[in-house]
Short mmCIF file of N, CA and C and ligand atoms in Angstrom, two decimals:
data_model
loop_
_atom_site.label_atom_id
_atom_site.label_comp_id
_atom_site.label_asym_id
_atom_site.label_seq_id
_atom_site.Cartn_x
_atom_site.Cartn_y
_atom_site.Cartn_z
N UNK A 300 10.12 9.02 17.98
CA UNK A 300 8.80 7.71 18.51
C UNK A 300 7.56 7.61 16.88
N UNK A 301 7.63 6.98 17.37
CA UNK A 301 5.50 6.62 16.67
C UNK A 301 5.12 7.19 16.17
N UNK A 302 4.28 7.42 15.40
CA UNK A 302 3.28 8.36 14.79
C UNK A 302 2.59 7.66 14.65
N UNK A 303 0.61 8.16 14.69
CA UNK A 303 0.15 7.95 14.31
C UNK A 303 -0.22 7.11 12.63
N UNK A 304 0.52 7.27 12.31
CA UNK A 304 -0.72 6.85 10.83
C UNK A 304 -0.08 6.60 9.35
N UNK A 305 -0.43 5.67 9.60
CA UNK A 305 0.55 4.78 8.34
C UNK A 305 -0.51 5.18 6.25
N UNK A 306 0.41 5.14 5.22
CA UNK A 306 -0.36 4.92 4.12
C UNK A 306 -0.11 3.67 3.57
N UNK A 307 -1.17 3.56 3.11
CA UNK A 307 -1.21 1.84 2.04
C UNK A 307 -2.09 2.14 0.53
N UNK A 308 -2.40 1.17 -0.14
CA UNK A 308 -2.14 1.48 -1.56
C UNK A 308 -3.07 -0.21 -1.72
N UNK A 309 -4.40 -0.37 -2.19
CA UNK A 309 -4.64 -1.48 -2.43
C UNK A 309 -4.33 -1.78 -4.16
N UNK A 310 -3.18 -2.48 -4.03
CA UNK A 310 -2.37 -3.25 -5.40
C UNK A 310 -4.13 -3.64 -6.67
N UNK A 311 -3.55 -3.44 -7.84
CA UNK A 311 -4.14 -3.61 -8.74
C UNK A 311 -4.12 -5.70 -8.54
N UNK A 312 -3.69 -5.89 -8.63
CA UNK A 312 -4.46 -7.38 -8.51
C UNK A 312 -5.22 -7.51 -7.57
N UNK A 313 -5.58 -7.05 -6.50
CA UNK A 313 -6.42 -7.08 -5.30
C UNK A 313 -7.70 -6.59 -6.05
N UNK A 314 -7.99 -4.82 -6.64
CA UNK A 314 -9.01 -5.05 -7.09
C UNK A 314 -9.28 -5.52 -8.06
N UNK A 315 -8.71 -5.79 -9.43
CA UNK A 315 -8.97 -6.63 -10.74
C UNK A 315 -9.86 -8.14 -9.78
N UNK A 316 -9.40 -8.54 -8.47
CA UNK A 316 -9.94 -9.48 -8.07
C UNK A 316 -11.07 -9.50 -7.38
N UNK A 317 -11.29 -8.19 -7.02
CA UNK A 317 -12.49 -8.02 -5.84
C UNK A 317 -12.06 -8.60 -5.04
N UNK A 318 -11.20 -7.87 -4.49
CA UNK A 318 -10.85 -8.15 -3.11
C UNK A 318 -10.75 -6.81 -2.34
N UNK A 319 -11.72 -6.13 -2.77
CA UNK A 319 -11.32 -4.56 -2.15
C UNK A 319 -11.92 -3.79 -0.81
N UNK A 320 -12.82 -4.85 -0.89
CA UNK A 320 -13.97 -4.55 0.32
C UNK A 320 -13.61 -5.44 1.11
N UNK A 321 -13.11 -7.01 1.18
CA UNK A 321 -12.49 -7.46 1.83
C UNK A 321 -11.34 -6.52 2.58
N UNK A 322 -10.41 -6.35 1.76
CA UNK A 322 -9.15 -5.90 2.28
C UNK A 322 -9.94 -4.62 3.66
N UNK A 323 -10.55 -3.86 2.59
CA UNK A 323 -11.09 -2.38 4.03
C UNK A 323 -11.66 -3.28 4.78
N UNK A 324 -12.00 -4.04 5.02
CA UNK A 324 -13.11 -3.89 6.01
C UNK A 324 -12.48 -5.05 7.48
N UNK A 325 -10.70 -5.63 6.57
CA UNK A 325 -9.58 -6.63 7.45
C UNK A 325 -9.12 -5.26 7.62
N UNK A 326 -9.06 -4.26 7.38
CA UNK A 326 -8.04 -3.38 8.23
C UNK A 326 -8.59 -2.74 9.55
N UNK A 327 -10.13 -2.35 8.86
CA UNK A 327 -10.74 -1.76 10.48
C UNK A 327 -11.46 -1.85 11.51
N UNK A 328 -11.37 -3.68 10.84
CA UNK A 328 -11.47 -4.54 12.52
C UNK A 328 -9.82 -4.49 13.53
N UNK A 329 -9.34 -4.09 12.50
CA UNK A 329 -7.67 -4.17 13.12
C UNK A 329 -7.82 -3.21 13.68
N UNK A 330 -8.25 -2.06 13.92
CA UNK A 330 -8.33 -1.63 14.76
C UNK A 330 -8.03 0.32 13.97
N UNK A 331 -7.51 0.24 12.66
CA UNK A 331 -7.05 1.55 11.67
C UNK A 331 -8.64 2.23 11.91
N UNK A 332 -7.87 3.42 11.59
CA UNK A 332 -9.50 4.27 11.03
C UNK A 332 -8.64 4.92 9.43
N UNK A 333 -10.23 5.16 9.20
CA UNK A 333 -9.34 5.46 7.52
C UNK A 333 -9.77 7.04 7.68
N UNK A 334 -8.66 7.45 7.40
CA UNK A 334 -8.99 8.89 7.57
C UNK A 334 -8.62 10.06 6.09
N UNK A 335 -8.84 9.60 4.85
CA UNK A 335 -9.23 9.62 3.77
C UNK A 335 -9.10 8.34 2.36
N UNK A 336 -9.29 8.50 1.50
CA UNK A 336 -9.47 7.10 0.98
C UNK A 336 -10.55 7.51 -0.54
N UNK A 337 -8.98 7.05 -1.44
CA UNK A 337 -8.97 7.20 -2.92
C UNK A 337 -9.18 5.80 -4.32
N UNK A 338 -9.95 5.87 -5.08
CA UNK A 338 -10.13 4.60 -5.63
C UNK A 338 -9.14 5.48 -7.50
N UNK A 339 -8.12 4.89 -8.00
CA UNK A 339 -7.36 6.05 -8.16
C UNK A 339 -6.94 4.64 -9.74
N UNK A 340 -6.12 5.48 -10.28
CA UNK A 340 -5.76 5.21 -11.44
C UNK A 340 -4.32 5.70 -11.78
N UNK A 341 -2.99 4.96 -11.43
CA UNK A 341 -2.19 5.84 -11.92
C UNK A 341 -1.11 5.61 -12.90
N UNK A 342 -0.61 6.99 -13.43
CA UNK A 342 0.48 6.04 -15.38
C UNK A 342 1.42 5.67 -14.73
N UNK A 343 1.62 5.36 -15.83
CA UNK A 343 3.80 5.13 -15.61
C UNK A 343 4.14 5.74 -15.06
N UNK A 344 4.52 7.31 -15.29
CA UNK A 344 4.90 8.04 -14.83
C UNK A 344 4.67 7.79 -12.99
N UNK A 345 3.72 8.51 -12.78
CA UNK A 345 2.91 8.43 -11.28
C UNK A 345 3.78 6.91 -10.49
N UNK A 346 3.27 6.25 -11.11
CA UNK A 346 3.89 4.98 -10.29
C UNK A 346 5.36 4.67 -10.50
N UNK A 347 6.08 5.16 -11.05
CA UNK A 347 7.61 5.16 -11.21
C UNK A 347 7.88 6.55 -10.22
N UNK A 348 7.37 7.17 -10.14
CA UNK A 348 7.92 8.13 -8.74
C UNK A 348 7.59 7.71 -7.58
N UNK A 349 6.33 7.23 -7.28
CA UNK A 349 6.02 6.37 -5.86
C UNK A 349 6.84 5.40 -5.41
N UNK A 350 7.53 4.56 -6.30
CA UNK A 350 8.54 3.94 -6.04
C UNK A 350 10.23 4.37 -6.61
N UNK A 351 9.87 5.83 -6.90
CA UNK A 351 11.51 6.34 -7.31
C UNK A 351 12.55 5.39 -6.50
N UNK A 352 12.36 4.97 -4.91
CA UNK A 352 13.76 5.09 -4.09
C UNK A 352 13.42 2.96 -4.36
N UNK A 353 13.08 2.45 -5.35
CA UNK A 353 13.57 0.95 -6.08
C UNK A 353 13.94 1.00 -7.80
N UNK A 354 14.55 2.45 -7.90
CA UNK A 354 14.44 2.78 -9.47
C UNK A 354 16.36 2.04 -10.47
N UNK A 355 16.28 1.54 -9.04
CA UNK A 355 18.07 0.73 -9.20
C UNK A 355 17.64 -0.88 -9.32
N UNK A 356 16.75 -0.83 -8.59
CA UNK A 356 16.15 -2.64 -8.90
C UNK A 356 16.24 -3.69 -10.29
N UNK A 357 16.43 -4.71 -10.22
CA UNK A 357 15.97 -5.04 -10.79
C UNK A 357 14.69 -5.20 -11.69
N UNK A 358 14.05 -5.35 -10.59
CA UNK A 358 12.33 -5.73 -10.64
C UNK A 358 11.40 -4.10 -10.79
N UNK A 359 12.29 -3.29 -10.72
CA UNK A 359 11.42 -1.76 -10.79
C UNK A 359 10.76 -1.50 -12.07
N UNK A 360 11.14 -2.16 -13.54
CA UNK A 360 10.60 -1.57 -14.12
C UNK A 360 9.24 -2.14 -14.53
N UNK A 361 9.20 -3.81 -13.91
CA UNK A 361 8.41 -4.43 -14.21
C UNK A 361 7.91 -4.45 -13.19
N UNK A 362 7.79 -3.69 -12.02
CA UNK A 362 7.09 -3.03 -10.77
C UNK A 362 6.13 -1.88 -11.33
N UNK A 363 6.30 -0.73 -12.29
CA UNK A 363 6.51 -0.19 -12.40
C UNK A 363 4.91 -0.04 -13.65
N UNK A 364 4.70 -1.47 -14.42
CA UNK A 364 4.26 -1.03 -15.39
C UNK A 364 2.83 -2.18 -14.96
N UNK A 365 2.91 -2.68 -13.48
CA UNK A 365 2.22 -3.41 -13.46
C UNK A 365 1.53 -2.94 -11.92
N UNK A 366 2.31 -1.59 -11.29
CA UNK A 366 1.27 -0.98 -10.62
C UNK A 366 0.53 -0.03 -11.84
N UNK A 367 0.89 -0.05 -12.84
CA UNK A 367 -0.28 1.28 -14.06
C UNK A 367 -0.75 0.77 -14.95
N UNK A 368 -1.26 -0.64 -14.55
CA UNK A 368 -2.36 -1.56 -14.79
C UNK A 368 -3.57 -1.70 -14.50
N UNK A 369 -3.99 -1.13 -13.62
CA UNK A 369 -5.44 -0.93 -13.22
C UNK A 369 -5.68 0.04 -12.01
N UNK A 370 -6.82 -0.09 -11.89
CA UNK A 370 -6.92 1.07 -10.78
C UNK A 370 -6.43 0.40 -9.08
N UNK A 371 -6.41 1.62 -8.23
CA UNK A 371 -5.65 1.46 -7.68
C UNK A 371 -6.76 1.95 -6.54
N UNK A 372 -6.13 1.50 -4.69
CA UNK A 372 -7.17 2.45 -3.95
C UNK A 372 -6.11 2.83 -2.52
N UNK A 373 -6.06 3.77 -2.93
CA UNK A 373 -4.74 4.73 -1.69
C UNK A 373 -5.68 5.34 -0.70
N UNK A 374 -5.27 4.73 0.58
CA UNK A 374 -5.56 5.69 1.94
C UNK A 374 -3.98 5.91 2.89
N UNK A 375 -4.65 6.70 3.63
CA UNK A 375 -4.63 7.26 5.32
C UNK A 375 -5.04 6.75 6.23
N UNK A 376 -4.04 5.99 6.93
CA UNK A 376 -4.82 5.37 8.11
C UNK A 376 -4.58 5.75 9.52
N UNK A 377 -5.59 5.14 10.63
CA UNK A 377 -4.83 5.96 11.44
C UNK A 377 -4.88 4.89 13.30
N UNK A 378 -3.67 5.14 13.73
CA UNK A 378 -4.23 3.94 14.58
C UNK A 378 -2.67 4.28 16.04
N UNK A 379 -2.88 4.08 16.56
CA UNK A 379 -1.73 3.80 17.36
C UNK A 379 -0.68 2.84 17.29
N UNK A 380 0.61 3.55 16.76
CA UNK A 380 1.95 2.66 16.47
C UNK A 380 1.14 2.07 14.77
N UNK A 381 1.12 2.94 14.42
CA UNK A 381 0.40 2.47 12.35
C UNK A 381 1.53 2.15 11.80
N UNK A 382 2.48 2.44 11.49
CA UNK A 382 3.43 1.79 10.38
C UNK A 382 3.49 0.41 10.72
N UNK A 383 4.41 0.27 11.83
CA UNK A 383 4.74 -0.85 12.79
C UNK A 383 2.97 -2.44 12.33
N UNK A 384 1.89 -1.73 13.07
CA UNK A 384 1.25 -2.50 13.10
C UNK A 384 0.35 -2.95 11.74
N UNK A 385 0.33 -2.12 10.78
CA UNK A 385 0.42 -2.39 9.32
C UNK A 385 0.79 -3.15 9.04
N UNK A 386 2.67 -3.35 9.48
CA UNK A 386 2.91 -3.48 8.41
C UNK A 386 3.40 -5.70 9.02
N UNK A 387 2.63 -5.70 9.99
CA UNK A 387 2.20 -6.88 10.91
C UNK A 387 1.04 -7.94 10.11
N UNK A 388 0.13 -6.54 10.00
CA UNK A 388 -1.33 -7.42 9.36
C UNK A 388 -1.29 -7.37 8.12
N UNK A 389 0.03 -6.43 7.24
CA UNK A 389 -0.08 -7.26 5.86
C UNK A 389 0.80 -8.34 6.21
N UNK A 390 2.05 -9.04 6.19
CA UNK A 390 3.32 -9.65 6.19
C UNK A 390 3.81 -9.37 5.67
N UNK A 391 4.62 -10.20 5.25
CA UNK A 391 5.85 -10.84 4.61
C UNK A 391 6.07 -10.06 2.28
N UNK A 392 7.14 -9.37 2.58
CA UNK A 392 6.44 -8.82 1.14
C UNK A 392 6.12 -9.77 -0.12
N UNK A 393 6.56 -11.11 0.48
CA UNK A 393 6.02 -12.29 -0.27
C UNK A 393 5.42 -13.49 -0.29
N UNK A 394 4.61 -12.94 -0.62
CA UNK A 394 3.40 -13.90 -0.09
C UNK A 394 3.37 -15.15 0.45
N UNK A 395 4.24 -16.21 -0.11
CA UNK A 395 4.45 -16.89 0.52
C UNK A 395 5.12 -17.48 1.32
N UNK A 396 5.60 -16.20 2.18
CA UNK A 396 6.27 -15.72 3.33
C UNK A 396 5.64 -15.20 4.63
N UNK A 397 4.66 -14.88 4.36
CA UNK A 397 3.40 -14.10 5.21
C UNK A 397 3.36 -14.97 5.98
N UNK A 398 2.46 -14.48 7.53
CA UNK A 398 2.57 -15.10 7.56
C UNK A 398 0.63 -15.79 7.84
N UNK A 399 -0.46 -16.49 7.99
CA UNK A 399 -1.36 -16.43 7.90
C UNK A 399 -1.77 -16.00 8.82
N UNK A 400 -2.80 -15.79 8.08
CA UNK A 400 -3.86 -14.64 8.43
C UNK A 400 -4.13 -13.13 8.14
N UNK A 401 -2.43 -12.63 7.44
CA UNK A 401 -1.89 -11.74 6.95
C UNK A 401 -3.09 -11.36 5.29
N UNK A 402 -3.07 -10.18 5.22
CA UNK A 402 -3.29 -9.68 3.94
C UNK A 402 -2.77 -10.71 3.21
N UNK A 403 -1.39 -10.24 2.48
CA UNK A 403 -0.91 -10.65 1.92
C UNK A 403 -1.07 -12.41 1.69
N UNK A 404 -1.01 -12.86 3.13
CA UNK A 404 -1.32 -14.14 2.37
C UNK A 404 -2.57 -14.77 2.16
N UNK A 405 -3.55 -13.89 2.20
CA UNK A 405 -4.62 -14.36 1.84
C UNK A 405 -5.33 -13.26 0.96
N UNK A 406 -4.32 -12.71 0.41
CA UNK A 406 -4.80 -12.43 -1.02
C UNK A 406 -3.58 -12.43 -2.17
N UNK A 407 -2.42 -12.09 -1.38
CA UNK A 407 -1.43 -11.94 -2.71
C UNK A 407 -1.24 -13.01 -3.97
N UNK A 408 -1.06 -13.12 -4.99
CA UNK A 408 -0.77 -13.37 -6.03
C UNK A 408 0.85 -14.17 -6.36
N UNK A 409 1.51 -13.17 -6.55
CA UNK A 409 3.17 -13.40 -6.06
C UNK A 409 3.52 -12.06 -5.54
N UNK A 410 5.01 -12.46 -5.29
CA UNK A 410 6.22 -11.33 -4.47
C UNK A 410 5.86 -9.55 -5.30
N UNK A 411 5.14 -9.53 -6.87
CA UNK A 411 4.68 -8.70 -7.07
C UNK A 411 3.74 -7.95 -7.01
N UNK A 412 2.34 -9.47 -7.49
CA UNK A 412 1.56 -8.70 -7.43
C UNK A 412 1.07 -9.27 -5.75
N UNK A 413 1.05 -8.19 -4.71
CA UNK A 413 0.85 -9.00 -3.69
C UNK A 413 -0.08 -7.76 -2.81
N UNK A 414 -0.76 -7.15 -3.69
CA UNK A 414 -2.49 -7.22 -2.53
C UNK A 414 -2.13 -5.46 -2.51
N UNK A 415 -1.81 -5.28 -1.36
CA UNK A 415 -1.06 -4.48 -0.91
C UNK A 415 0.06 -3.83 -0.90
N UNK A 416 -0.03 -2.14 -0.31
CA UNK A 416 1.31 -1.31 -0.26
C UNK A 416 1.10 -1.03 1.74
N UNK A 417 2.69 -0.85 1.99
CA UNK A 417 2.43 -0.62 4.02
C UNK A 417 3.76 0.11 3.79
N UNK A 418 3.71 1.50 3.72
CA UNK A 418 4.71 2.26 4.51
C UNK A 418 5.63 2.19 5.50
N UNK A 419 6.77 1.89 5.29
CA UNK A 419 7.97 1.43 6.26
C UNK A 419 8.43 2.62 7.28
N UNK A 420 8.02 3.17 7.13
CA UNK A 420 8.35 4.74 8.46
C UNK A 420 7.46 5.60 8.07
N UNK A 421 7.37 5.98 9.50
CA UNK A 421 6.60 7.35 10.04
C UNK A 421 7.15 8.32 8.57
N UNK A 422 8.21 8.72 8.95
CA UNK A 422 8.42 9.94 7.28
C UNK A 422 7.92 9.11 5.74
N UNK A 423 8.37 7.42 6.14
CA UNK A 423 7.45 7.09 4.37
C UNK A 423 6.11 7.93 4.58
N UNK A 424 5.92 7.39 5.44
CA UNK A 424 4.30 7.12 5.55
C UNK A 424 3.44 9.43 5.55
N UNK A 425 4.20 10.30 6.07
CA UNK A 425 3.53 11.11 5.54
C UNK A 425 3.92 11.55 3.95
N UNK A 426 5.00 11.43 3.63
CA UNK A 426 5.50 11.98 2.43
C UNK A 426 4.81 11.17 0.90
N UNK A 427 4.37 9.77 1.28
CA UNK A 427 3.47 8.65 0.63
C UNK A 427 2.38 9.48 0.61
N UNK A 428 0.89 9.60 1.78
CA UNK A 428 -0.04 10.08 1.96
C UNK A 428 -0.38 11.01 1.51
N UNK A 429 1.13 12.05 1.06
CA UNK A 429 0.94 13.45 0.76
C UNK A 429 1.21 13.76 -0.81
N UNK A 430 1.29 12.88 -1.26
CA UNK A 430 2.08 11.84 -3.07
C UNK A 430 0.65 12.38 -3.65
N UNK A 431 -0.65 11.44 -2.44
CA UNK A 431 -2.03 11.27 -3.20
C UNK A 431 -3.27 12.35 -2.62
N UNK A 432 -2.99 12.54 -1.01
CA UNK A 432 -3.83 13.17 -0.89
C UNK A 432 -3.53 14.76 -0.28
N UNK A 433 -4.83 16.00 0.04
CA UNK A 433 -3.53 16.70 0.29
C UNK A 433 -4.59 17.53 1.14
N UNK A 434 -4.55 18.67 2.37
CA UNK A 434 -5.93 19.41 3.07
C UNK A 434 -6.32 18.76 3.87
N UNK A 435 -4.80 18.07 4.18
CA UNK A 435 -5.29 16.75 5.47
C UNK A 435 -5.09 17.84 7.04
N UNK A 436 -5.02 18.36 7.07
CA UNK A 436 -5.37 19.51 8.16
C UNK A 436 -6.60 19.19 8.71
N UNK A 437 -7.48 19.73 7.81
CA UNK A 437 -9.00 19.40 8.33
C UNK A 437 -9.70 18.10 8.52
N UNK A 438 -8.14 17.58 8.27
CA UNK A 438 -8.90 14.98 9.55
C UNK A 438 -8.65 15.90 11.14
N1 UDP B 727 8.69 -5.88 -5.75
C1 UDP B 727 9.43 -7.08 -6.74
N2 UDP B 727 9.76 -7.96 -6.53
C2 UDP B 727 10.43 -8.06 -5.60
C3 UDP B 727 10.15 -7.01 -4.35
C4 UDP B 727 9.76 -6.62 -4.85
O1 UDP B 727 8.12 -6.88 -7.50
O2 UDP B 727 11.97 -8.89 -5.43
C5 UDP B 727 7.54 -5.24 -5.87
C6 UDP B 727 6.59 -5.76 -4.80
O3 UDP B 727 5.05 -5.17 -5.02
C7 UDP B 727 6.83 -4.51 -3.40
C8 UDP B 727 6.96 -3.68 -3.88
O4 UDP B 727 8.44 -3.90 -5.00
O5 UDP B 727 5.53 -4.69 -2.48
C9 UDP B 727 8.06 -2.83 -2.93
O6 UDP B 727 9.43 -3.21 -2.77
P1 UDP B 727 10.14 -3.24 -1.79
O7 UDP B 727 10.80 -4.28 -0.90
O8 UDP B 727 9.30 -2.11 -0.30
O9 UDP B 727 8.16 -4.56 -0.25
P2 UDP B 727 7.36 -3.72 0.35
O10 UDP B 727 7.94 -3.17 1.92
O11 UDP B 727 6.22 -3.45 -0.24
O12 UDP B 727 7.33 -5.55 1.75
MG1 MG B 728 8.92 -0.81 0.72
#
Protein backbone atom coordinates (compact mmCIF):
# COMPACT_ATOMS: atom_id res chain seq x y z
CA UNK A 1 0.00 0.00 0.00
CA UNK A 2 1.23 3.49 -0.82
CA UNK A 3 2.43 5.67 2.03
CA UNK A 4 2.05 9.43 2.00
CA UNK A 5 5.76 10.36 2.12
CA UNK A 6 8.32 11.02 -0.59
CA UNK A 7 11.80 12.53 -0.70
CA UNK A 8 13.15 15.13 -3.11
CA UNK A 9 16.27 17.11 -3.86
CA UNK A 10 16.49 20.28 -5.88
CA UNK A 11 19.73 19.55 -7.73
CA UNK A 12 22.75 21.86 -8.21
CA UNK A 13 21.77 23.14 -11.67
CA UNK A 14 18.34 24.27 -10.51
CA UNK A 15 19.70 25.94 -7.36
CA UNK A 16 22.47 27.69 -9.33
CA UNK A 17 20.03 28.85 -11.98
CA UNK A 18 17.75 30.46 -9.39
CA UNK A 19 14.84 28.00 -9.69
CA UNK A 20 14.73 26.95 -6.03
CA UNK A 21 11.80 29.18 -5.10
CA UNK A 22 9.79 28.43 -8.24
CA UNK A 23 10.22 24.68 -7.77
CA UNK A 24 9.20 24.74 -4.10
CA UNK A 25 6.18 26.87 -5.04
CA UNK A 26 5.15 24.37 -7.72
CA UNK A 27 5.51 21.47 -5.28
CA UNK A 28 3.32 23.17 -2.66
CA UNK A 29 0.72 24.23 -5.26
CA UNK A 30 0.54 20.60 -6.40
CA UNK A 31 -0.71 19.70 -2.92
CA UNK A 32 2.45 18.47 -1.19
CA UNK A 33 3.26 19.69 2.29
CA UNK A 34 6.87 20.16 3.37
CA UNK A 35 7.72 18.00 6.41
CA UNK A 36 11.47 18.73 6.44
CA UNK A 37 13.67 21.05 4.38
CA UNK A 38 17.44 21.55 4.23
CA UNK A 39 19.79 23.67 2.09
CA UNK A 40 23.07 21.79 2.02
CA UNK A 41 26.06 20.68 -0.05
CA UNK A 42 26.97 17.04 -0.67
CA UNK A 43 30.62 15.99 -0.62
CA UNK A 44 31.59 13.60 -3.44
CA UNK A 45 31.60 10.77 -0.86
CA UNK A 46 28.06 11.55 0.31
CA UNK A 47 26.79 11.97 -3.27
CA UNK A 48 28.34 8.62 -4.16
CA UNK A 49 26.68 7.00 -1.17
CA UNK A 50 23.28 8.47 -2.02
CA UNK A 51 23.47 7.13 -5.59
CA UNK A 52 25.28 3.88 -4.72
CA UNK A 53 22.47 1.87 -6.38
CA UNK A 54 23.79 3.31 -9.69
CA UNK A 55 27.48 2.55 -8.93
CA UNK A 56 27.83 0.18 -11.90
CA UNK A 57 26.15 2.52 -14.39
CA UNK A 58 28.32 4.36 -16.95
CA UNK A 59 26.99 7.75 -15.81
CA UNK A 60 27.80 7.21 -12.09
CA UNK A 61 31.14 9.08 -11.83
CA UNK A 62 29.83 12.11 -13.70
CA UNK A 63 26.63 12.04 -11.65
CA UNK A 64 28.60 12.06 -8.37
CA UNK A 65 30.74 14.95 -9.61
CA UNK A 66 27.67 16.89 -10.72
CA UNK A 67 25.68 16.26 -7.51
CA UNK A 68 28.58 17.56 -5.41
CA UNK A 69 29.24 20.58 -7.67
CA UNK A 70 27.04 23.00 -5.72
CA UNK A 71 24.39 23.35 -3.05
CA UNK A 72 21.20 21.34 -3.13
CA UNK A 73 17.88 21.46 -1.28
CA UNK A 74 16.70 18.22 0.35
CA UNK A 75 13.09 17.81 1.48
CA UNK A 76 10.59 15.31 2.78
CA UNK A 77 7.13 15.81 1.31
CA UNK A 78 3.72 14.55 2.34
CA UNK A 79 0.63 13.95 0.20
CA UNK A 80 -1.71 11.05 -0.48
CA UNK A 81 0.03 8.73 -2.97
CA UNK A 82 3.15 10.89 -2.62
CA UNK A 83 5.75 8.79 -4.48
CA UNK A 84 3.69 8.24 -7.62
CA UNK A 85 2.17 11.73 -7.71
CA UNK A 86 5.58 13.37 -7.26
CA UNK A 87 7.13 11.32 -10.08
CA UNK A 88 4.28 12.59 -12.27
CA UNK A 89 4.90 16.17 -11.18
CA UNK A 90 8.63 16.01 -12.05
CA UNK A 91 8.32 14.15 -15.37
CA UNK A 92 10.71 11.79 -17.17
CA UNK A 93 14.42 11.50 -16.25
CA UNK A 94 15.34 12.93 -19.67
CA UNK A 95 13.81 16.43 -19.75
CA UNK A 96 13.40 16.27 -23.53
CA UNK A 97 10.90 13.45 -22.84
CA UNK A 98 9.24 15.10 -19.82
CA UNK A 99 5.59 16.12 -20.24
CA UNK A 100 4.95 19.85 -20.76
CA UNK A 101 4.42 21.61 -17.44
CA UNK A 102 6.40 19.09 -15.39
CA UNK A 103 9.26 20.40 -13.24
CA UNK A 104 11.93 18.75 -15.40
CA UNK A 105 10.27 20.03 -18.58
CA UNK A 106 10.27 23.56 -17.19
CA UNK A 107 13.59 23.72 -15.34
CA UNK A 108 15.99 20.88 -16.32
CA UNK A 109 19.05 21.32 -18.51
CA UNK A 110 19.94 17.74 -19.49
CA UNK A 111 19.41 14.09 -18.57
CA UNK A 112 22.11 14.52 -15.89
CA UNK A 113 21.33 18.05 -14.71
CA UNK A 114 17.62 17.35 -14.51
CA UNK A 115 16.66 19.81 -11.76
CA UNK A 116 15.09 17.47 -9.20
CA UNK A 117 15.23 14.04 -7.61
CA UNK A 118 12.12 12.09 -6.65
CA UNK A 119 12.06 8.76 -4.80
CA UNK A 120 10.91 5.79 -6.89
CA UNK A 121 9.29 3.75 -4.09
CA UNK A 122 7.95 4.09 -0.54
CA UNK A 123 10.90 2.07 0.71
CA UNK A 124 13.47 4.32 -0.98
CA UNK A 125 11.62 7.43 0.18
CA UNK A 126 12.15 6.31 3.78
CA UNK A 127 15.83 5.43 3.23
CA UNK A 128 16.56 8.67 1.32
CA UNK A 129 14.73 10.85 3.83
CA UNK A 130 16.72 9.29 6.68
CA UNK A 131 19.94 10.02 4.74
CA UNK A 132 19.33 13.74 5.34
CA UNK A 133 17.00 14.03 8.33
CA UNK A 134 16.54 12.60 11.79
CA UNK A 135 14.01 13.15 14.52
CA UNK A 136 11.05 12.97 12.14
CA UNK A 137 8.87 11.39 14.79
CA UNK A 138 8.42 14.97 15.99
CA UNK A 139 6.43 15.77 12.85
N1 LIG B 1 21.34 10.07 -14.99
C1 LIG B 1 22.33 10.42 -15.92
N2 LIG B 1 22.35 9.76 -17.12
C2 LIG B 1 21.47 8.77 -17.43
C3 LIG B 1 20.47 8.42 -16.50
C4 LIG B 1 20.44 9.09 -15.28
O1 LIG B 1 23.15 11.30 -15.67
O2 LIG B 1 21.54 8.21 -18.55
C5 LIG B 1 21.30 10.79 -13.70
C6 LIG B 1 20.13 11.77 -13.60
O3 LIG B 1 20.56 12.90 -12.85
C7 LIG B 1 19.10 10.94 -12.86
C8 LIG B 1 19.99 10.17 -11.88
O4 LIG B 1 21.15 9.83 -12.66
O5 LIG B 1 18.15 11.76 -12.23
C9 LIG B 1 19.38 8.90 -11.32
O6 LIG B 1 18.95 8.09 -12.40
P1 LIG B 1 17.53 7.38 -12.36
O7 LIG B 1 17.50 6.39 -13.48
O8 LIG B 1 17.26 6.88 -10.98
O9 LIG B 1 16.51 8.56 -12.74
P2 LIG B 1 15.41 9.32 -11.85
O10 LIG B 1 14.84 8.32 -10.89
O11 LIG B 1 16.12 10.46 -11.16
O12 LIG B 1 14.39 9.82 -12.84
MG1 LIG C 1 15.81 7.12 -9.53
